[in-house]
Amino acid sequence: MTVSIRRPSGARARRPAWEEPPTPVGQGLKAVLLTLLVLGVLFPLWVVLVTSLSSRQTIADAGGLVVVPKGIDTSAYQTILAGGAVTRALWISTLVTVCGTLVALTVTVLAAYGLSRPGSLGHRWLLAYFLIPFLVYPPLVPRYLVVTGLGLKDTIWALVLPPAISVFNLVVVRGFFQGIPQELLDSARIDGASDFRTLGRIVLPLSRAVIAVVGLFYAVSYWNVWFDALLFIDRNDMYPIQRVLQSYLLAGQAPHTAGGTTGVSMPPTEAIKMAVVVLTVAPIVAVYPFVQRHFIKGVLIGAVKG
Amino acid sequence: MSGPAVVVGPERTRPDAPARVPRRRRVPLAGRLRRDWQLLAMVAPGFGILLVFSYLPIAGNVIAFQDYNPYLGDNPWAAFTHSNWIGFGQFQLLFDDPAFWDAFRNTLAITAFQLVFFFPLPILLAVMLHNLLSSRLRGFVQTVVYLPHFFSWVLVISFFVAMLGGAGLLAQTMREAGMQPWNVMTNPDTFIVLVTAEAVWKDVGWGTIVFLAALSTIDQNLYEAAAADGAGRWRRLWHITLPGLRPVIVLLLILRLGDALSVGFEQFLLQRDAVGRQAAEVLDTFVYHFSIATGNYGYGAAAGLFKAVVGLVLILAANRVAHLLGERGIYSKS
């Protein structure tokens, strides 16, 4: 199935002749709903960004969070990026994200191609083997024991390896590979190309959209890793950014937070807290728009194909 | 509630059905091995990772039937071989534990609440977006509402704390207006509404993707014919749009029911201490707190196994019901 776009693109598409024109009330209601929806997402981002860029004085005048900016003060960023818990956590998270995405994409693409040829040796059994974990989640306690038993505790591999293949992403990539015309692959085979060569020279160049989407999914999940870090990372200096964010923002919520605190001595001021939020969001917001346009194309073709 | 997982839907367990190639039985095993060894080599890394990090833990569930003591050996494996087998003892303890039943009740209450107040929202939003004439506006709204799906729970809750917490914008505004400020983030009575609101904020946009795809497959001629027969916009919505979405809705309902006992782990673990165990303990956090946090592994494994088995039974039952109602469900007997 190709997701057909119902109406021609461009701002001024025509309403079909049989459809009745909208009532003013309906139109107004729709406008209000959409505005609320968009503001509901963007307003918190705005407040957090503005507060992180405000001076102490502005924040004190506003009584906490700032909605209307008065000048730009980057001192909060200078403080936390000068070194210390946040800087270190950002490096750890970057390392985990880069390593994790590379490993996961490699493993997923290889497995997806290996499973994309019906009729190959053991195809049905292997497919079932790869799909079963989708229905049966690995249970928490034995998973914890396996990872610690392998000696991965307090290493980035505890965060990188266990999620290095997501069955969902595998199915998406495999579906995309199967949509590539069989004649193309056959002709490569006739020309004597091995499977590895076919994958590298023909299949991958045709699959940029789906690789971008699945890569984004992996990168985001590695960047967002929090619970695995709670389980497997005990050393403060190995904390990824989400753990640090949790201790900065949520630890103040209650006397003790899940898994103990990082031992932050003084409560960070509002601007610093918000700057940590901004730094945690920034990579996602920066990459997302470039990949977002592939979502429909990449995900749906692979998944809801018919 | 896992957003993207649902998109795979209809074809998940048999994605190769349309592209089946006649199997070549004539080729002997050695020949097939020689022909396909590269494919097998490609599958190997993924095979190994799933073996170690999925299948081994699933097999590790057997410690639920043990009095597992992590100090009996140098590593988990040695501890496992030295621990005593006690059969269903852990389960007996579990079922006698009021804290477990509290968590069980909380989980079901939250699932039921979200089924009513969250589940229909993506459908409504998708229908609304689908009817937008301007594709540029539609694209913009989609871009914005998909975004929070990519935020971690720590971030989502941070945003909610900044907006609605004790030092948040809402409390700040109320204080300035001379009112007694609310702190929604630590109120156990409204916790169920709060977590649903968070889930909606994070995933309502993302949830529309699969419905938008289904909507785009509905034949436009049906609408025209209905309009020619005098059906107004609401009748067309009721008789064409919703029936067109029904297979997807049923599919997602089944998946949701199969997940009835998992309501989102991180979200609750992160807020459990602020709100208190009474309202915020769900089965997943129960497993965590009574195993890894306290070292009582066998007990936690038993709770986890109970949850997994109930979930599997639920999903199979829901799927059976879907078949009886004439829907395709997640898988069908081929």
XYZ file of C-alpha atoms in Angstrom:
640
model
C 0.000 0.000 0.000
C 1.236 3.435 -0.798
C -0.259 6.015 1.453
C -1.927 8.169 -1.087
C -2.389 11.777 -0.203
C -6.054 12.443 -0.609
C -5.875 15.926 -1.933
C -3.232 17.624 -4.018
C -0.598 19.253 -1.857
C -0.363 22.991 -1.680
C -2.199 25.328 0.592
C -5.288 25.800 -1.539
C -6.792 22.414 -2.170
C -10.354 22.247 -3.393
C -13.271 20.886 -1.485
C -15.150 18.165 -3.435
C -18.306 19.499 -5.043
C -20.609 17.251 -3.051
C -19.250 18.276 0.315
C -21.253 20.991 2.062
C -19.359 24.152 3.079
C -18.428 24.320 6.756
C -20.617 26.236 9.178
C -18.988 29.254 10.837
C -19.471 27.619 14.249
C -17.804 24.409 13.155
C -14.982 26.324 11.526
C -14.422 28.434 14.628
C -14.505 25.420 16.920
C -11.962 23.643 14.776
C -9.669 26.665 14.785
C -9.874 26.936 18.571
C -9.197 23.220 19.055
C -6.204 23.218 16.743
C -4.746 26.319 18.334
C -5.133 24.821 21.804
C -3.526 21.618 20.607
C -0.489 23.309 19.116
C -0.122 25.683 22.066
C -0.497 22.779 24.475
C 2.691 21.317 23.073
C 4.641 24.474 22.330
C 3.789 26.619 25.353
C 5.619 24.472 27.937
C 8.634 24.321 25.628
C 8.553 28.079 25.298
C 8.314 28.729 29.043
C 11.172 26.345 29.773
C 13.376 27.861 27.076
C 12.676 31.445 28.133
C 13.251 30.724 31.807
C 16.542 29.014 31.067
C 17.682 32.146 29.232
C 16.553 34.617 31.882
C 18.638 36.386 34.453
C 18.230 35.838 38.185
C 16.495 39.193 38.464
C 13.916 38.432 35.779
C 13.133 35.095 37.379
C 12.762 36.651 40.810
C 10.451 39.331 39.427
C 8.298 36.757 37.685
C 8.149 34.629 40.822
C 9.606 31.446 39.357
C 8.953 30.786 35.712
C 9.160 33.386 32.987
C 6.641 33.646 30.173
C 7.615 36.972 28.631
C 11.378 37.232 28.056
C 13.333 40.303 29.170
C 16.783 40.122 27.633
C 18.922 37.057 27.223
C 21.187 35.725 29.934
C 23.182 32.604 29.142
C 24.801 32.319 32.555
C 22.813 29.184 33.435
C 24.257 27.408 30.406
C 27.742 28.679 31.138
C 27.479 27.313 34.661
C 26.349 23.819 33.766
C 28.489 23.429 30.647
C 31.638 24.481 32.478
C 32.060 20.906 33.617
C 30.434 18.833 36.308
C 27.553 16.400 36.503
C 25.539 17.729 33.564
C 28.437 18.065 31.146
C 29.655 14.584 31.962
C 26.155 13.148 31.620
C 25.757 14.811 28.235
C 28.959 13.137 27.050
C 27.879 9.765 28.385
C 24.485 10.098 26.718
C 26.075 11.154 23.442
C 28.423 8.185 23.575
C 25.579 5.775 24.364
C 23.420 7.261 21.619
C 26.107 7.147 18.933
C 27.372 3.654 19.801
C 23.888 2.341 20.401
C 22.439 3.665 17.172
C 25.333 2.334 15.106
C 25.182 -1.106 16.710
C 21.408 -1.301 16.609
C 21.123 -0.146 12.998
C 23.757 -2.637 11.878
C 22.170 -5.539 13.710
C 18.667 -4.609 12.571
C 19.490 -4.027 8.914
C 21.452 -7.270 8.664
C 18.738 -9.304 10.356
C 16.011 -7.616 8.319
C 17.742 -8.495 5.062
C 18.555 -11.992 6.256
C 14.889 -12.522 7.024
C 13.539 -10.869 3.900
C 13.917 -13.833 1.532
C 11.110 -16.341 1.922
C 12.217 -19.836 1.058
C 15.718 -19.489 2.425
C 17.037 -22.049 4.849
C 15.117 -22.031 8.135
C 13.231 -18.911 7.134
C 9.993 -19.674 8.935
C 11.667 -20.792 12.136
C 13.952 -17.814 12.246
C 11.096 -15.431 11.614
C 9.112 -16.924 14.485
C 12.212 -16.713 16.657
C 12.536 -13.003 15.947
C 8.840 -12.225 16.360
C 8.133 -14.047 19.620
C 9.917 -11.463 21.822
C 7.366 -8.989 20.538
C 4.615 -10.800 22.408
C 6.610 -12.028 25.382
C 8.528 -9.222 27.045
C 11.754 -10.126 28.802
C 10.836 -10.101 32.486
C 12.487 -7.502 34.653
C 14.096 -9.573 37.376
C 15.752 -12.247 35.213
C 16.824 -9.563 32.758
C 18.510 -7.710 35.586
C 20.260 -10.882 36.687
C 21.412 -11.700 33.149
C 22.889 -8.265 32.500
C 24.616 -8.044 35.861
C 25.702 -11.678 35.562
C 27.484 -10.847 32.316
C 29.458 -8.211 34.161
C 27.962 -5.347 32.165
C 27.004 -3.341 35.227
C 28.413 0.200 35.246
C 29.492 -0.023 31.618
C 27.808 1.643 28.667
C 27.281 -1.812 27.148
C 24.552 -2.473 29.698
C 22.678 0.388 28.041
C 23.734 -0.326 24.447
C 23.401 -4.075 23.935
C 20.084 -5.265 25.418
C 17.908 -2.951 23.301
C 20.115 -3.310 20.209
C 17.371 -5.021 18.258
C 13.784 -3.886 18.458
C 11.381 -6.272 16.819
C 9.160 -3.409 15.768
C 11.989 -1.710 13.878
C 13.046 -5.046 12.413
C 9.565 -5.613 10.998
C 9.502 -2.118 9.535
C 12.868 -2.498 7.795
C 12.099 -5.999 6.607
C 8.779 -4.878 5.166
C 10.551 -2.107 3.308
C 13.171 -4.511 1.928
C 10.443 -6.819 0.718
C 8.887 -3.965 -1.171
C 12.007 -3.634 -3.319
C 11.292 -5.259 -6.688
C 12.440 -8.855 -6.727
C 13.759 -8.493 -10.305
C 16.354 -6.034 -9.063
C 17.700 -8.521 -6.542
C 17.543 -11.364 -9.057
C 19.513 -9.409 -11.598
C 22.168 -8.677 -8.995
C 22.358 -12.370 -8.219
C 22.710 -13.249 -11.885
C 25.537 -10.765 -12.130
C 27.223 -12.743 -9.382
C 26.701 -10.409 -6.453
C 26.719 -12.080 -3.055
C 24.005 -11.306 -0.538
C 26.274 -8.946 1.369
C 27.105 -7.104 -1.822
C 23.458 -6.901 -2.866
C 22.563 -5.469 0.504
C 25.317 -2.871 0.433
C 25.140 -1.832 -3.212
C 21.467 -2.128 -4.116
C 19.206 -2.461 -1.110
C 20.737 0.094 1.246
C 20.920 2.976 -1.243
C 17.212 2.470 -1.938
C 16.322 2.421 1.739
C 17.538 5.788 2.987
C 14.102 6.903 4.174
C 13.426 3.862 6.282
C 16.964 3.829 7.659
C 16.569 7.469 8.679
C 13.311 6.776 10.470
C 14.477 3.649 12.243
C 17.765 5.373 13.077
C 15.808 8.197 14.677
C 13.753 5.713 16.690
C 16.891 4.036 17.952
C 18.732 7.287 18.618
C 15.809 8.696 20.564
C 15.409 5.578 22.645
C 19.113 5.570 23.494
C 19.075 9.246 24.320
C 16.012 8.722 26.512
C 17.354 5.762 28.442
C 16.508 6.232 32.084
C 15.252 3.037 33.629
C 18.069 0.852 32.355
C 20.455 3.386 33.821
C 18.624 3.147 37.125
C 19.042 -0.618 37.007
C 22.536 -1.001 35.662
C 24.462 2.184 36.412
C 25.346 2.762 40.029
C 28.326 5.058 39.574
C 27.421 8.749 39.605
C 30.024 9.595 36.994
C 28.456 7.148 34.535
C 24.952 8.614 34.712
C 23.310 9.486 31.389
C 21.521 12.805 31.089
C 18.048 11.532 31.917
C 19.228 10.338 35.320
C 20.756 13.716 36.041
C 17.628 15.486 34.842
C 15.582 13.318 37.164
C 17.736 14.195 40.135
C 17.654 17.916 39.293
C 13.975 18.240 38.579
C 12.089 15.486 40.240
C 14.137 14.791 43.337
C 12.806 17.963 44.895
C 9.294 16.602 44.538
C 9.626 14.183 47.406
C 12.022 13.450 50.257
C 13.458 10.378 48.567
C 13.377 9.510 44.938
C 13.400 6.093 43.362
C 16.852 4.623 43.354
C 18.442 7.274 45.565
C 19.611 10.698 44.549
C 22.806 11.754 42.897
C 23.753 13.666 45.993
C 23.135 17.126 44.648
C 23.966 19.319 47.578
C 22.048 22.502 46.879
C 18.827 22.741 44.923
C 19.651 24.248 41.528
C 18.081 27.549 40.726
C 15.191 27.745 38.320
C 17.261 28.844 35.321
C 19.724 26.004 35.749
C 16.977 23.431 36.121
C 15.308 24.657 32.965
C 18.611 24.783 31.105
C 19.078 21.077 31.847
C 15.615 20.418 30.440
C 16.488 22.407 27.314
C 19.753 20.526 26.815
C 17.905 17.230 27.153
C 15.271 18.236 24.623
C 17.575 20.003 22.190
C 19.018 17.032 20.261
C 15.555 15.573 19.709
C 14.051 18.839 18.537
C 17.069 19.457 16.324
C 16.990 16.137 14.459
C 13.276 15.461 14.455
C 12.086 17.868 11.720
C 14.484 16.375 9.184
C 13.287 12.858 9.757
C 9.660 13.607 10.462
C 8.706 13.909 6.794
C 9.758 10.296 6.273
C 7.483 8.959 9.014
C 4.501 8.149 6.899
C 6.586 6.926 3.994
C 9.038 4.939 6.078
C 6.882 3.474 8.785
C 3.614 2.838 7.098
C 4.943 1.261 3.946
C 6.931 -1.125 6.071
C 4.226 -1.851 8.560
C 0.697 -1.528 7.236
C 1.548 -2.840 3.832
C -1.283 -4.596 2.109
C 0.983 2.593 26.463
C 3.438 1.943 23.713
C 2.855 4.198 20.777
C 4.742 2.922 17.769
C 4.318 -0.760 18.482
C 0.744 -0.690 17.353
C 1.481 0.475 13.856
C 2.628 -2.946 12.781
C -0.843 -4.236 13.322
C -2.512 -6.400 10.799
C 0.429 -8.031 9.113
C 2.699 -8.548 12.044
C 2.765 -12.273 12.458
C 2.612 -13.061 8.787
C 4.218 -10.204 6.957
C 5.375 -12.356 4.108
C 1.989 -13.706 3.198
C 1.563 -11.889 -0.118
C 5.129 -12.447 -1.248
C 5.337 -16.185 -0.706
C 7.742 -17.830 -3.032
C 7.353 -21.495 -3.930
C 9.654 -23.405 -1.635
C 12.372 -25.316 -3.347
C 12.348 -28.653 -1.582
C 14.514 -30.343 -4.155
C 17.689 -28.632 -3.056
C 19.461 -30.746 -0.426
C 20.345 -29.260 2.926
C 24.036 -28.829 2.129
C 23.138 -27.008 -1.046
C 20.715 -24.723 0.734
C 23.333 -24.080 3.363
C 25.840 -23.149 0.689
C 23.262 -20.966 -1.019
C 21.956 -19.220 2.101
C 24.901 -19.083 4.469
C 25.288 -15.361 3.977
C 21.677 -14.744 4.956
C 22.181 -16.878 8.026
C 25.339 -14.989 8.910
C 23.434 -11.718 8.659
C 20.792 -12.966 11.039
C 23.352 -14.216 13.551
C 24.063 -10.992 15.531
C 20.393 -10.307 16.082
C 19.849 -13.948 16.930
C 22.545 -13.795 19.578
C 21.281 -10.576 21.149
C 17.741 -11.895 21.393
C 19.026 -15.181 22.785
C 20.965 -13.495 25.562
C 18.740 -10.543 26.386
C 15.254 -11.880 25.597
C 15.152 -15.662 25.622
C 17.553 -16.179 28.501
C 15.562 -13.831 30.773
C 12.310 -15.510 29.718
C 13.792 -18.848 30.714
C 15.062 -17.139 33.852
C 11.461 -16.849 34.990
C 11.985 -20.211 36.676
C 13.507 -18.419 39.648
C 9.918 -17.527 40.491
C 9.705 -21.133 41.715
C 12.871 -20.816 43.763
C 13.871 -19.272 47.018
C 16.459 -17.399 45.015
C 19.296 -16.101 47.123
C 21.778 -13.865 45.269
C 24.444 -14.409 47.953
C 24.697 -18.155 47.490
C 27.259 -17.849 44.719
C 29.690 -15.494 43.083
C 27.401 -14.777 40.154
C 23.693 -15.076 39.352
C 24.233 -18.426 37.674
C 25.921 -19.954 40.724
C 23.271 -18.458 42.969
C 20.643 -20.007 40.730
C 22.116 -23.508 40.910
C 22.487 -23.295 44.686
C 19.051 -21.922 45.486
C 16.259 -24.175 46.734
C 13.180 -25.032 44.728
C 10.005 -24.164 46.565
C 7.324 -24.623 43.926
C 4.463 -22.169 44.205
C 5.512 -20.756 47.568
C 6.315 -17.318 46.189
C 2.939 -17.141 44.502
C 1.200 -18.039 47.755
C 3.017 -15.214 49.519
C 2.156 -12.918 46.639
C -1.555 -13.638 46.700
C -1.631 -13.110 50.466
C 0.054 -9.734 50.141
C -2.396 -6.806 50.349
C 0.191 -4.522 48.731
C 0.106 -6.741 45.654
C -3.650 -6.477 45.380
C -3.459 -2.706 45.847
C -1.071 -2.539 42.922
C -3.320 -4.865 40.929
C -6.363 -2.688 41.581
C -4.498 0.517 40.749
C -3.311 -0.980 37.485
C -6.765 -2.068 36.395
C -8.319 1.232 37.465
C -5.778 3.190 35.421
C -6.222 0.925 32.382
C -9.999 1.279 32.529
C -9.778 5.041 33.000
C -7.423 5.450 30.062
C -9.552 3.209 27.889
C -12.448 5.612 28.353
C -10.649 8.954 28.439
C -7.599 8.376 26.258
C -8.380 5.699 23.729
C -10.986 7.627 21.665
C -8.934 10.834 21.487
C -6.491 9.824 18.719
C -9.430 8.657 16.615
C -11.189 12.004 16.985
C -7.989 13.913 16.329
C -7.207 11.824 13.263
C -10.666 12.443 11.806
C -10.283 16.148 12.429
C -6.813 16.308 10.890
C -7.931 14.249 7.940
C -10.670 16.751 7.195
C -8.353 19.744 7.126
C -8.329 21.164 3.653
C -4.959 22.858 3.807
C -2.275 20.218 3.667
C 0.318 22.700 4.874
C -1.634 23.393 8.053
C -2.220 19.667 8.516
C 1.461 18.937 8.159
C 2.346 21.640 10.657
C -0.119 20.393 13.259
C 1.064 16.828 12.775
C 4.694 17.832 13.177
C 3.916 19.597 16.432
C 1.704 16.951 18.008
C 3.991 14.037 17.146
C 6.919 15.696 18.884
C 6.213 14.853 22.556
C 6.169 11.161 21.698
C 9.939 11.392 21.377
C 10.435 12.867 24.826
C 11.422 10.586 27.660
C 9.103 10.201 30.609
C 11.575 12.112 32.714
C 11.178 15.030 30.335
C 7.401 14.787 30.120
C 7.091 14.783 33.871
C 9.600 17.627 34.108
C 7.384 19.694 31.845
C 4.349 18.859 33.943
C 6.223 19.775 37.112
C 7.225 23.089 35.551
C 3.646 23.811 34.547
C 1.548 22.275 37.309
C 3.913 21.472 40.182
C 4.213 23.205 43.550
C 6.659 25.755 42.117
C 5.167 25.612 38.653
C 3.506 28.183 36.492
C -0.044 27.351 37.576
C 0.738 27.574 41.281
C 2.704 30.762 40.658
C -0.197 32.375 38.839
C -2.684 31.312 41.495
C -0.438 32.659 44.249
C -0.224 35.997 42.494
C -3.995 36.071 42.158
C -4.205 35.563 45.914
C -5.515 32.022 45.764
C -4.354 28.919 47.547
C -2.110 27.230 44.946
C -2.685 23.651 43.898
C 0.050 21.131 43.611
C -1.410 18.669 41.181
C 1.805 16.658 41.019
C 1.612 15.334 44.576
C -2.118 14.843 45.007
C -3.009 11.137 45.252
C -6.727 11.783 44.719
C -6.311 13.209 41.247
C -3.319 11.101 40.297
C -5.261 8.997 37.820
C -6.293 12.140 35.930
C -2.741 13.463 36.019
C -1.163 10.328 34.573
C -3.822 10.179 31.876
C -3.195 13.823 31.013
C 0.520 13.102 30.768
C -0.090 10.111 28.563
C -2.396 12.158 26.352
C 0.135 14.955 26.050
C 2.877 12.543 25.128
C 1.089 10.214 22.746
C -2.213 11.516 21.451
C -0.610 12.880 18.297
C 1.467 9.803 17.686
C -1.626 7.652 18.119
C -3.220 9.343 15.122
C -0.700 7.958 12.610
C -2.275 4.567 12.257
C -5.785 6.031 12.041
C -4.693 8.552 9.430
C -3.298 5.692 7.365
C -6.563 3.810 7.676
C -8.546 6.917 6.758
C -6.535 7.436 3.603
C -7.526 3.972 2.386
C -11.271 4.657 2.545
C -12.725 4.914 -0.935
C -13.702 8.507 -1.665
C -16.524 7.352 -3.951
C -18.346 6.029 -0.912
C -18.544 9.560 0.448
C -19.727 10.954 -2.831
C -22.375 8.273 -3.204
C -23.565 8.811 0.350
C -23.714 12.550 -0.181
C -25.715 12.007 -3.377
C -28.128 9.892 -1.352
C -28.572 12.784 1.016
C -26.364 11.772 3.918
C -25.131 14.764 5.873
C -21.627 15.027 7.287
C -22.488 13.290 10.556
C -24.175 10.393 8.834
C -21.167 10.011 6.560
C -18.929 10.012 9.619
C -21.073 7.378 11.277
C -21.715 5.118 8.283
C -18.492 5.410 6.299
C -15.605 6.808 8.319
C -16.101 4.855 11.538
C -16.789 1.502 9.842
C -13.677 2.134 7.756
C -11.669 2.525 10.923
C -13.204 -0.440 12.710
C -10.529 -3.065 11.969
C -7.803 -0.755 13.276
C -9.820 0.196 16.325
C -10.454 -3.456 17.166
C -6.808 -4.279 16.665
C -5.653 -1.508 18.966
C -8.247 -2.428 21.571
C -6.955 -5.989 21.604
C -3.386 -4.842 22.011
C -4.445 -2.462 24.759
C -6.288 -5.227 26.578
C -3.300 -7.489 26.280
C -1.333 -4.739 27.936
C -4.009 -4.149 30.572
C -1.542 -4.989 33.314
C 1.209 -2.708 32.053
C 0.282 0.925 32.151
C 3.701 2.428 31.566
C 6.513 1.663 33.885
C 8.737 4.714 33.951
C 5.865 7.125 34.327
C 4.789 5.516 37.572
C 8.197 4.764 38.968
C 9.134 8.413 38.508
C 6.080 9.701 40.346
C 5.564 6.993 42.927
C 7.412 8.782 45.698
C 5.867 12.172 45.077
C 2.327 10.822 45.181
C 2.658 7.891 47.506
C 2.394 4.174 47.151
C -1.360 4.044 47.764
C -2.228 5.713 44.477
C 0.833 5.253 42.328
C 1.929 1.665 42.856
C 1.144 -0.404 39.786
C 2.176 -3.969 39.076
C 5.341 -2.976 37.250
C 6.574 -0.736 40.047
C 5.565 -3.428 42.525
C 7.831 -5.885 40.746
C 10.656 -3.375 40.825
C 10.287 -2.418 44.453
C 9.843 -5.913 45.765
C 12.704 -7.406 43.821
C 15.570 -5.268 42.673
C 15.131 -2.487 45.192
C 14.943 -4.929 48.105
C 16.870 -7.947 46.815
C 13.889 -10.322 47.039
C 14.349 -11.635 43.500
C 12.194 -14.749 43.587
C 9.232 -12.776 44.850
C 9.558 -10.099 42.187
C 10.021 -12.727 39.491
C 6.811 -14.416 40.639
C 4.905 -11.134 40.419
C 6.385 -10.479 36.984
C 5.536 -13.958 35.753
C 1.982 -13.642 37.030
C 1.623 -10.384 35.146
C 3.089 -11.814 31.934
C 0.864 -14.894 31.985
C -2.292 -12.891 32.653
C -1.327 -10.499 29.859
C -0.809 -13.335 27.398
C -4.120 -14.943 28.347
C -5.884 -11.585 27.959
C -4.454 -10.962 24.523
C -5.344 -14.451 23.295
C -8.857 -14.141 24.723
C -9.397 -10.712 23.208
C -8.199 -11.983 19.882
C -10.587 -14.933 20.073
C -13.458 -12.550 20.754
C -12.435 -10.445 17.769
C -12.548 -13.533 15.555
C -16.000 -14.373 16.852
C -17.123 -10.865 15.950
C -15.790 -11.327 12.446
C -12.728 -9.122 12.742
C -9.257 -10.121 11.761
C -7.517 -9.346 15.040
C -3.744 -9.439 15.419
C -3.288 -12.779 13.815
C -5.568 -15.237 12.140
C -5.243 -18.895 11.500
C -3.900 -19.088 8.011
